[in-house]
mmCIF file of C-alpha atoms and ligand atoms in Angstrom:
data_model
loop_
_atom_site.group_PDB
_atom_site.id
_atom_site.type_symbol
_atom_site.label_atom_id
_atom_site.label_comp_id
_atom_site.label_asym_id
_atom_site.label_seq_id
_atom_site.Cartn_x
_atom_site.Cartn_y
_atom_site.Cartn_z
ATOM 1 C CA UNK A 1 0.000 0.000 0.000
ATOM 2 C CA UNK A 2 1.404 3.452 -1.011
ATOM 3 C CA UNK A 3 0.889 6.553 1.105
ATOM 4 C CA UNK A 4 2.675 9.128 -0.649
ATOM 5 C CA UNK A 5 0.579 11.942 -0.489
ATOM 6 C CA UNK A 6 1.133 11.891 3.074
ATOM 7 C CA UNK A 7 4.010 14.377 3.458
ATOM 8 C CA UNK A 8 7.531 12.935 5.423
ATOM 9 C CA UNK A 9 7.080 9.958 7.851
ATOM 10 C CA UNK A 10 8.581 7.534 6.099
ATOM 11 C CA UNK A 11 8.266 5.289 9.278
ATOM 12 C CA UNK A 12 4.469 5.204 8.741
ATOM 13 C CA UNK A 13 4.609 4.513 5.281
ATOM 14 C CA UNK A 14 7.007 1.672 5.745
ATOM 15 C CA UNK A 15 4.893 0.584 8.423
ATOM 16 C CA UNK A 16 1.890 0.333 6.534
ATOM 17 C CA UNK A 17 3.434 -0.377 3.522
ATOM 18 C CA UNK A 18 4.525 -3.911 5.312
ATOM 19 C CA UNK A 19 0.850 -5.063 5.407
ATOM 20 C CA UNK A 20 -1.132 -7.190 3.322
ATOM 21 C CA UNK A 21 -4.158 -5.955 5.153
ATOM 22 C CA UNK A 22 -5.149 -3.071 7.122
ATOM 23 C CA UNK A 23 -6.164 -3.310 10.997
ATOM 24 C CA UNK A 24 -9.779 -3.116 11.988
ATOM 25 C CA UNK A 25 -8.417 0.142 14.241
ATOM 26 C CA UNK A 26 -6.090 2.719 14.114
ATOM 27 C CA UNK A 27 -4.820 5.141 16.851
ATOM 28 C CA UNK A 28 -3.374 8.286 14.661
ATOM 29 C CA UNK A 29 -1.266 10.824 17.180
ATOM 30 C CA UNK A 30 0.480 14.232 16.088
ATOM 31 C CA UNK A 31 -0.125 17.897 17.243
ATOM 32 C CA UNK A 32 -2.793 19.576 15.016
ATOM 33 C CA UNK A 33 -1.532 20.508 11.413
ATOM 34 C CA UNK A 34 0.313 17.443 11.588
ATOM 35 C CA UNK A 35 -1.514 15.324 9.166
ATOM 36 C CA UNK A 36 -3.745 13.035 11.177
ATOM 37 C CA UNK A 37 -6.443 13.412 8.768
ATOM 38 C CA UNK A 38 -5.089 13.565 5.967
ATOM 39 C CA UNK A 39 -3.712 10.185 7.007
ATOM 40 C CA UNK A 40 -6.796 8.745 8.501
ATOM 41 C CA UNK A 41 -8.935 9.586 4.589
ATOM 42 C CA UNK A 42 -6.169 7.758 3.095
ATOM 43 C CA UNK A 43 -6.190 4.808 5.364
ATOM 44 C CA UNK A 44 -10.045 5.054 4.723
ATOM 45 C CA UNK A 45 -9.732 5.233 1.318
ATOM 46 C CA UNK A 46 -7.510 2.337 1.359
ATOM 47 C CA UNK A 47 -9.952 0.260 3.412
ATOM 48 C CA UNK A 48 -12.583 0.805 -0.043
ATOM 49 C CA UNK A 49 -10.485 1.202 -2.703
ATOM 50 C CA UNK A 50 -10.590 -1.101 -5.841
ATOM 51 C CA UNK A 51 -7.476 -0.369 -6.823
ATOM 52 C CA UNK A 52 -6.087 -3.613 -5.885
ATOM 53 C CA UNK A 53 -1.909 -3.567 -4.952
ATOM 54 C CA UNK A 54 -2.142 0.353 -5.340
ATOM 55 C CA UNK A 55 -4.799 0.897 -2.707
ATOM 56 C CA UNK A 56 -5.304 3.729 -1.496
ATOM 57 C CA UNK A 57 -5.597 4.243 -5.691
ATOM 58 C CA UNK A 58 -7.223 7.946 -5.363
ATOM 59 C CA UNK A 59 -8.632 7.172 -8.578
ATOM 60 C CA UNK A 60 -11.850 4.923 -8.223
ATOM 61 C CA UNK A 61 -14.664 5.881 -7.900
ATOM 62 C CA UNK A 62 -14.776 4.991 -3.795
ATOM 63 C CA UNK A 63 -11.240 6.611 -3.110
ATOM 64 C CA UNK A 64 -12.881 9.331 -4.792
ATOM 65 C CA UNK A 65 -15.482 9.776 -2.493
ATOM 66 C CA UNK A 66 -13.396 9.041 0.495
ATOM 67 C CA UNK A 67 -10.815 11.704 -0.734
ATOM 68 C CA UNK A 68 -13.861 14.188 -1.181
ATOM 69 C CA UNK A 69 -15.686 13.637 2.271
ATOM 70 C CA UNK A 70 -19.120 12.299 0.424
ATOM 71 C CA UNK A 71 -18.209 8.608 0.587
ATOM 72 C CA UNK A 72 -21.731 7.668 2.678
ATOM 73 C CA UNK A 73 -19.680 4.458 4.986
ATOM 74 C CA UNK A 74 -17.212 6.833 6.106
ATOM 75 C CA UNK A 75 -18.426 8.810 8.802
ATOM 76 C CA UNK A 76 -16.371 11.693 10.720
ATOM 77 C CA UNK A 77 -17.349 12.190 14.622
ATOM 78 C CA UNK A 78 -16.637 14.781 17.035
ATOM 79 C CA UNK A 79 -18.216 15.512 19.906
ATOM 80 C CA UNK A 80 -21.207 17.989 20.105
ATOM 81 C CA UNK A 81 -19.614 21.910 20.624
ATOM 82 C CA UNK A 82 -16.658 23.169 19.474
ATOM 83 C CA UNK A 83 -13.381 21.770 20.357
ATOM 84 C CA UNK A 84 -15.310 18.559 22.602
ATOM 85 C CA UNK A 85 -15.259 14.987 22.931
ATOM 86 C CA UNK A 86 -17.433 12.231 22.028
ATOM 87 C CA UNK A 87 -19.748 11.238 25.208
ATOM 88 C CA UNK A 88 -20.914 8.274 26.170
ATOM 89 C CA UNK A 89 -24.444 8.275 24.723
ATOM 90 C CA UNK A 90 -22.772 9.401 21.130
ATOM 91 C CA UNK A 91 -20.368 6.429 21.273
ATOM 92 C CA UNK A 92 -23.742 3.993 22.440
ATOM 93 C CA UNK A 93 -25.541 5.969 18.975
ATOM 94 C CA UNK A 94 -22.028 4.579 17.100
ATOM 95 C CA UNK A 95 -22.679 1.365 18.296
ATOM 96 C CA UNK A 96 -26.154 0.995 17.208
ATOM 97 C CA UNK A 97 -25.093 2.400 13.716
ATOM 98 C CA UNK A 98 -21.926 0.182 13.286
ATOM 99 C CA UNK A 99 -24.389 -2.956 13.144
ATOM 100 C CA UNK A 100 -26.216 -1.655 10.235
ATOM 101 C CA UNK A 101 -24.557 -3.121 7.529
ATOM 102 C CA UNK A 102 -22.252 -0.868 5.120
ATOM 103 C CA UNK A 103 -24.333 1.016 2.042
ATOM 104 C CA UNK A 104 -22.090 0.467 -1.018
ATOM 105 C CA UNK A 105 -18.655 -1.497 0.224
ATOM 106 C CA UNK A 106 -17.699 -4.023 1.920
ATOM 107 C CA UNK A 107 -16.376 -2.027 5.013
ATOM 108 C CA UNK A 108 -17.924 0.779 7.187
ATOM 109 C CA UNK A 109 -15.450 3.530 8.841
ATOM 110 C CA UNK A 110 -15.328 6.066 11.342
ATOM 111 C CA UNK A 111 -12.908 8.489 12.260
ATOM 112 C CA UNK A 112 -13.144 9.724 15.723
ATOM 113 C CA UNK A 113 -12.256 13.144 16.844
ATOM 114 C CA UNK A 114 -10.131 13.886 20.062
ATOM 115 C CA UNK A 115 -10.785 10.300 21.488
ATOM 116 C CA UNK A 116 -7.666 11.142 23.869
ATOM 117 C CA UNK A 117 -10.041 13.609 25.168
ATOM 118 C CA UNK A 118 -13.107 11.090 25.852
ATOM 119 C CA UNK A 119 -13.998 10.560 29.651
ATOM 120 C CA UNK A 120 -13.550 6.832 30.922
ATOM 121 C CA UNK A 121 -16.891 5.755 30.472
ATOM 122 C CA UNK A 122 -16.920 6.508 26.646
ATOM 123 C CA UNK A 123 -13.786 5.678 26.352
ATOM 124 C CA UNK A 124 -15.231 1.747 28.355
ATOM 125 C CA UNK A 125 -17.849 1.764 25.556
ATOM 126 C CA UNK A 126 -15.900 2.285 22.609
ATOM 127 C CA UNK A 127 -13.255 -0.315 24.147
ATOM 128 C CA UNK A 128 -16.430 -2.927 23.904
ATOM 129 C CA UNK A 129 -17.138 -1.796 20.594
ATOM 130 C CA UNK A 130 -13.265 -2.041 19.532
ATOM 131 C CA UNK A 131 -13.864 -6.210 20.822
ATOM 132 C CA UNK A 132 -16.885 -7.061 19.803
ATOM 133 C CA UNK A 133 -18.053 -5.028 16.853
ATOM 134 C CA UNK A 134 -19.087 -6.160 13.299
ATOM 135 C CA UNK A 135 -15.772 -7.717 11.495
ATOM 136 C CA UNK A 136 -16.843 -4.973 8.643
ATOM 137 C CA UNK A 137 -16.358 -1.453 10.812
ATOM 138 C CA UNK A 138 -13.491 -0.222 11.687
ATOM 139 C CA UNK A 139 -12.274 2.693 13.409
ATOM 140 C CA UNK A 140 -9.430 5.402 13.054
ATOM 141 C CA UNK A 141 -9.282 7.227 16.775
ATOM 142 C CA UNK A 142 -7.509 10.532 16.157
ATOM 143 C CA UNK A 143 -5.239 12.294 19.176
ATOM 144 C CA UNK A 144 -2.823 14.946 20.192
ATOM 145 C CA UNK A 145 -1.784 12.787 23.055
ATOM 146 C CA UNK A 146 -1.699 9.008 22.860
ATOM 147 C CA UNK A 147 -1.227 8.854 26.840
ATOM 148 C CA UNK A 148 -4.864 10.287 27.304
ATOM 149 C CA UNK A 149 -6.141 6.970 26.267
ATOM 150 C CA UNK A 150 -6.840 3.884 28.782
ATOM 151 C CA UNK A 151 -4.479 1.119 28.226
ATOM 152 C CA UNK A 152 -7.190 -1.364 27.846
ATOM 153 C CA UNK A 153 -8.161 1.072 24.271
ATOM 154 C CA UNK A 154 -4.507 1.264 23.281
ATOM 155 C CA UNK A 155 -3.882 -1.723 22.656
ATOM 156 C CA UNK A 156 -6.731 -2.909 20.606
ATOM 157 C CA UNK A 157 -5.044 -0.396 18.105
ATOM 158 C CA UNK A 158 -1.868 -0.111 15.871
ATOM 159 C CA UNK A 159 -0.497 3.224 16.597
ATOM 160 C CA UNK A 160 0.441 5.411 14.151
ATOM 161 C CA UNK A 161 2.226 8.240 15.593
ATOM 162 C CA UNK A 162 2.866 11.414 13.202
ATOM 163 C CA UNK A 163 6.352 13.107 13.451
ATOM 164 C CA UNK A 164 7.368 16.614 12.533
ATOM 165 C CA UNK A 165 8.196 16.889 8.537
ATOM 166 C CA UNK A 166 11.970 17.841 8.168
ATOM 167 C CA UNK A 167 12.631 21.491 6.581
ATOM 168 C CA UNK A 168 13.768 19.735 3.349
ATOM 169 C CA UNK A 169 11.055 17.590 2.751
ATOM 170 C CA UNK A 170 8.377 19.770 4.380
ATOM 171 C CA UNK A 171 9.560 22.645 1.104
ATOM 172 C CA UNK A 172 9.076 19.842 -1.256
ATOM 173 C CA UNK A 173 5.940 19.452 -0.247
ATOM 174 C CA UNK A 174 4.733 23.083 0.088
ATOM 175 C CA UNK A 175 6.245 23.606 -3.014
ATOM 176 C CA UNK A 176 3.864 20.871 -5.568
ATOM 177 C CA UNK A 177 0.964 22.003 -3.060
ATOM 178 C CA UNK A 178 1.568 25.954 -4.134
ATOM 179 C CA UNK A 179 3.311 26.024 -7.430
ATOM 180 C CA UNK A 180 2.920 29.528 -7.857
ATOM 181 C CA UNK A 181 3.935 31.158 -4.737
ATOM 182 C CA UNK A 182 8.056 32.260 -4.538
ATOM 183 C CA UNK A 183 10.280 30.059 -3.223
ATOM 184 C CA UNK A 184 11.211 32.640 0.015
ATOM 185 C CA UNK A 185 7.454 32.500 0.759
ATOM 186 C CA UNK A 186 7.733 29.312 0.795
ATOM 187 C CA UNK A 187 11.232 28.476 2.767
ATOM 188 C CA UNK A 188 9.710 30.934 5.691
ATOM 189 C CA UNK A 189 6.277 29.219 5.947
ATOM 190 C CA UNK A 190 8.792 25.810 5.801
ATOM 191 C CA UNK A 191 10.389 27.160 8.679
ATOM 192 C CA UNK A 192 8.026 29.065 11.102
ATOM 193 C CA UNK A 193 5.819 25.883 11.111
ATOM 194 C CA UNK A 194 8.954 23.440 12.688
ATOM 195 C CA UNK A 195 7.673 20.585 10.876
ATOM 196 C CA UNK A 196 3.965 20.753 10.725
ATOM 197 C CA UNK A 197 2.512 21.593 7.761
ATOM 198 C CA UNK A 198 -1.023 22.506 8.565
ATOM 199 C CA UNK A 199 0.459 25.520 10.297
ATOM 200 C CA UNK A 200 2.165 26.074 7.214
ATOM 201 C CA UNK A 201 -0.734 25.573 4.720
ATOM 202 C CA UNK A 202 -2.964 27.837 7.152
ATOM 203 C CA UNK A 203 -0.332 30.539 6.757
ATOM 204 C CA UNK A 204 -0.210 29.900 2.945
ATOM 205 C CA UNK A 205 -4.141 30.307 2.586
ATOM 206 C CA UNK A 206 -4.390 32.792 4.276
ATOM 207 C CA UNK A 207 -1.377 35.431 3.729
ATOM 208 C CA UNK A 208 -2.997 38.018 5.547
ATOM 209 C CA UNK A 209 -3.017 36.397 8.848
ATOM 210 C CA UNK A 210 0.133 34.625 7.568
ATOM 211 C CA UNK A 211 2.225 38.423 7.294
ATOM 212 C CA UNK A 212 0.372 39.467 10.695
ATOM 213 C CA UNK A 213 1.342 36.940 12.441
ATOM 214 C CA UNK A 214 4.902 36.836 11.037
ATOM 215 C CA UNK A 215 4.888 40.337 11.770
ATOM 216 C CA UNK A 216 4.119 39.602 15.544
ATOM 217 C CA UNK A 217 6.992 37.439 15.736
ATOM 218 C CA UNK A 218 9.293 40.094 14.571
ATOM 219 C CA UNK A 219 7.893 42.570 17.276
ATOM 220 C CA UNK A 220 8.352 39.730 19.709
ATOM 221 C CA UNK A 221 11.990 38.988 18.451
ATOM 222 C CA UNK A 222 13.012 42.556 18.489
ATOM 223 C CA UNK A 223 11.883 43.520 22.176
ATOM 224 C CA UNK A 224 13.377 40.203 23.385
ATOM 225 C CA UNK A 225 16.083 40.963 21.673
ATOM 226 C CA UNK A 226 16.838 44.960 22.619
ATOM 227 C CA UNK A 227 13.765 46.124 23.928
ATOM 228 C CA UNK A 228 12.947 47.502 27.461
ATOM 229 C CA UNK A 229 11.453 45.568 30.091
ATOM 230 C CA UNK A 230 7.832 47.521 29.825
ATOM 231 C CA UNK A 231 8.167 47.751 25.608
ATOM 232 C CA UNK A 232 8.288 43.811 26.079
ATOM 233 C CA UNK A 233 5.443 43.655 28.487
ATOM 234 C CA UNK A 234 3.484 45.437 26.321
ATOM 235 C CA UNK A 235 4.260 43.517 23.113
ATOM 236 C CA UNK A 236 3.877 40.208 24.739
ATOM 237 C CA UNK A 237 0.382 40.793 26.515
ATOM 238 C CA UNK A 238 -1.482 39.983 23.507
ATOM 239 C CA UNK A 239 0.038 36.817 23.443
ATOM 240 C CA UNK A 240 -2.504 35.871 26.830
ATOM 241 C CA UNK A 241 -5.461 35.586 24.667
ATOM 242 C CA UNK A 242 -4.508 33.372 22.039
ATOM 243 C CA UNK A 243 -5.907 29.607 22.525
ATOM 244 C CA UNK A 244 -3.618 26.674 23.044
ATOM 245 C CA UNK A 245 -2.806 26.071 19.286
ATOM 246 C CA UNK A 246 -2.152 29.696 18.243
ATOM 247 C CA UNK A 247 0.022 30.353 21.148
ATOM 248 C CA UNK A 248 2.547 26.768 20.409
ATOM 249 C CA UNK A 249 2.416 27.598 16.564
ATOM 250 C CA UNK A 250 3.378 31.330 17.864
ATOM 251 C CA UNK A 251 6.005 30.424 20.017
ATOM 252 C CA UNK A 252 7.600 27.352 18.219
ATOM 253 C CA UNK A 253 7.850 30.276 15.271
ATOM 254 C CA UNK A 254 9.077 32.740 17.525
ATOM 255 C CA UNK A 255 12.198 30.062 18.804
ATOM 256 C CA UNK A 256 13.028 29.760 15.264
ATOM 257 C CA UNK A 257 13.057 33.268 14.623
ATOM 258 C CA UNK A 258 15.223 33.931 17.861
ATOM 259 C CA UNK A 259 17.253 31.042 16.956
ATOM 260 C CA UNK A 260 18.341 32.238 13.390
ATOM 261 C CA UNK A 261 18.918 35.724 14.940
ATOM 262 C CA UNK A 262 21.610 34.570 17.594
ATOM 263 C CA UNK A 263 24.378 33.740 14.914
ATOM 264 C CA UNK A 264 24.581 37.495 13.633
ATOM 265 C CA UNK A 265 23.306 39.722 16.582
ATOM 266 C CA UNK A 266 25.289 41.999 18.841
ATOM 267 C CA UNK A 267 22.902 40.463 21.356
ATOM 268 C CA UNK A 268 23.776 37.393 21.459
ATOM 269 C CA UNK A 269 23.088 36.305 25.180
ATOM 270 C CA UNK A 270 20.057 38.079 25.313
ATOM 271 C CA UNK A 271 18.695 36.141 22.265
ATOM 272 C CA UNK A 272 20.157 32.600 23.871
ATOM 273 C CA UNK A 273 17.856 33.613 27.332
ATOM 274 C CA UNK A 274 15.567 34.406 25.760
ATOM 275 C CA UNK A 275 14.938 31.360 23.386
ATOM 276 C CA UNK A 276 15.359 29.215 26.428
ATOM 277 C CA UNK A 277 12.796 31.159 28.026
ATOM 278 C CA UNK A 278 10.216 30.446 24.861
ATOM 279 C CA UNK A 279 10.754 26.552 25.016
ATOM 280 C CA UNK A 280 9.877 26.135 28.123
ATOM 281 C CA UNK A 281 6.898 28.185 28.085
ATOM 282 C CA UNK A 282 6.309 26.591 24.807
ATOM 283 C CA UNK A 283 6.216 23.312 27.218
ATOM 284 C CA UNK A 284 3.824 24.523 29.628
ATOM 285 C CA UNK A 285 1.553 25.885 27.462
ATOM 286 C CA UNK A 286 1.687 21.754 25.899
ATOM 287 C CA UNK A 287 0.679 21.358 29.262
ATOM 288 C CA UNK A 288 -2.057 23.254 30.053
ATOM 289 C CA UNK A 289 -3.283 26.076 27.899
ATOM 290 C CA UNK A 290 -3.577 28.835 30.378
ATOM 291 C CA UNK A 291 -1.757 31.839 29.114
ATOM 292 C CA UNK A 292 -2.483 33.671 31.877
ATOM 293 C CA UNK A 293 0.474 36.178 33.620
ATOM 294 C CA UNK A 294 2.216 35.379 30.498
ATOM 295 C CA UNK A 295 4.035 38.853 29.666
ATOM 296 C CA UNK A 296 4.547 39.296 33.327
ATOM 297 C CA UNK A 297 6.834 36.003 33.030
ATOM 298 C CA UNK A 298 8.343 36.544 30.365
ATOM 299 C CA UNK A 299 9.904 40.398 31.316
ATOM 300 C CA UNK A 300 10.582 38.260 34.998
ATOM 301 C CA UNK A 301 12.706 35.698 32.453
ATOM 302 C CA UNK A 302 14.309 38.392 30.571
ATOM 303 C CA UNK A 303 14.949 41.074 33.150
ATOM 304 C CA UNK A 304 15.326 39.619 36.763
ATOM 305 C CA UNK A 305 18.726 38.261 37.686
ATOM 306 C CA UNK A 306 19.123 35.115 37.983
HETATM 307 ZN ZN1 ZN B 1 -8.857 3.462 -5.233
#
C-alpha cells in the first residue's frame, strides 16, 4: 500500500506499507496541522479502494469519495460543541449504527475526533465496541496525546504516531501544493511551522493572517532581543489571549526566529535567554493552555537576575 501523499514519515509509510491488510483500528497521534487526517482519509480510502496492490488508488470511484468527504460508509465524529469529545451516549448511537450493515462497500469507517479527550466511560464503551463489533467497521481514533487513552483502548489499536516533517522535505511538499507562490514564501512558511505543515498551509491560505502573524513574531523577536522591560510587556500581553494552538504555533515560530537571529546579533546572550525562556513556556503551554500572567513572566525571564 502506497501513502505518498502523506508528506515525510517515512516510518508510517514503511509501516503500513509492510501489510497485506489493514487493521480493523487505528490510533493516529500528532499535534494539530500534523496530518492526522489527511492520514486517517487515506487509510479510509484504502480500506474501499478497488485499486487492488495500489490501494489507497485515489482514482476509483470509492477513493474518490473518500478523498472528497461524500463517501456515505465513512463517517467523521466529534463531539457535540466546538473543540469537545465524544460522550458516552454518542459512542452507544455509534454502536447501534456500526451494526447496520455498510451502504455500497464491503467495510464501514469512522474516524473519531479527540478520542484522547473522551472521559472513561466513553472511552469503556468504545473499548467494547473495539472487541466485539461487526468484522466490517473499523475505526481510526484521532489524538494529540496518545497517553490520554486507557491502556485497555490502546492496545486494541496499531499506533500510528505522526512526526514533525523535516525542513527539506516539508519545502518539497509546500512547493507541488503551491506552485505559484516564490520560493522565500515558501522556505519561511517551511520554517516558522517546525515541521507541521497545517500551520504552514494555514499561513499559505491565508497570507494576511500569515504576514500578521509573522509580523508579531518580529515585534516579539526585536523587544526580546533589545527592547525595554515595559516595551516587552506590552508587546507580549497579547500573546494571553490566544488559545492553546495559536500560542505553540506562535512560540515554536518565535524560537526559530530567535534562533536564526543569535548567529549574527550583537545580542547574542540576550537572544540565547531568551529562546530558552520560549521553550519552556512553549512546554507549559503543551501542558495546560492557560496563558495567563504570560508577559509578566516573560519580562521576569528576561529582566530579573538570575
Ligand atoms: Zn482506489
Amino acid at each position: 500500500m502506497k501513502f505518498l501523499t502523506l508528506a515525510g514519515n517515512g516510518r508510517i509509510k514503511e509501516q503500513l506499507s509492510q501489510r497485506r491488510e489493514l487493521s480493523h483500528a487505528y490510533l493516529i497521534s500528532g499535534p494539530a496541522g500534523s496530518g492526522r487526517h489527511t492520514l486517517a482519509r487515506l487509510l479510509a480510502a484504502a480500506m474501499v479502494c478497488e485499486g487492488g496492490d495500489e490501494a489507497p488508488c485515489g482514482r476509483c470511484t470509492p477513493c474518490k469519495k473518500v478523498l472528497r468527504g461524500i463517501h456515505p460508509d465513512v463517517t467523521v465524529l466529534s463531539g457535540a460543541g466546538e473543540g469537545k469529545a465524544l460522550s458516552v451516549d454518542q459512542v452507544r448511537q455509534l454502536r447501534a449504527d456500526a451494526y447496520i450493515r455498510p451502504n455500497e462497500g464491503e467495510r464501514k469507517i469512522y474516524l473519531l475526533e479527540r478520542a484522547d479527550q473522551m472521559n472513561p466511560s466513553a472511552q469503556n464503551a468504545m473499548l467494547k465496541l473495539l472487541e466485539e463489533g461487526p468484522g466490517y467497521a473499523a475505526f481510526l481514533l484521532l489524538a494529540e496525546n496518545p497517553g490520554g487513552l486507557l491502556q485497555t483502548v490502546r492496545s486494541r489499536c496499531e499506533e500510528l504516531a505522526l512526526a514533525p516533517v523535516s525542513p527539506g522535505e516539508g519545502e518539497r511538499w509546500l512547493r507541488a501544493r503551491f506552485p505559484d507562490r516564490d520560493e522565500a514564501e515558501l522556505c519561511r512558511a517551511a520554517r516558522d511551522c517546525q515541521g507541521i505543515l497545517g500551520r504552514a498551509v494555514a499561513q499559505l491560505e491565508a497570507p494576511e493572517e500569515g504576514r500578521a502573524r509573522s509580523a508579531r513574531v518580529q515585534q516579539l523577536a526585536d523587544a526580546l532581543e533589545r527592547g525595554t522591560e515595559l516595551s516587552l510587556f506590552e508587546t507580549a500581553l497579547p500573546l494571553e489571549k490566544e488559545d492553546r494552538e495559536g500560542l505553540i504555533a506562535l512560540l515554536d515560530a518565535l524560537a526559530a526566529e530567535l534562533g536564526a537571529r543569535a548567529g549574527r546579533s550583537a545580542h547574542r546572550r540576550r537572544l540565547l535567554r531568551a529562546e530558552d525562556l520560549i521553550r519552556r513556556l512553549r512546554g507549559a503551554a503543551q501542558l495546560n493552555g492557560n496563558a495567563g500572567q504570560l508577559a509578566g513572566w516573560l519580562c521576569a525571564g528576561m529582566f530579573l537576575e538570575q
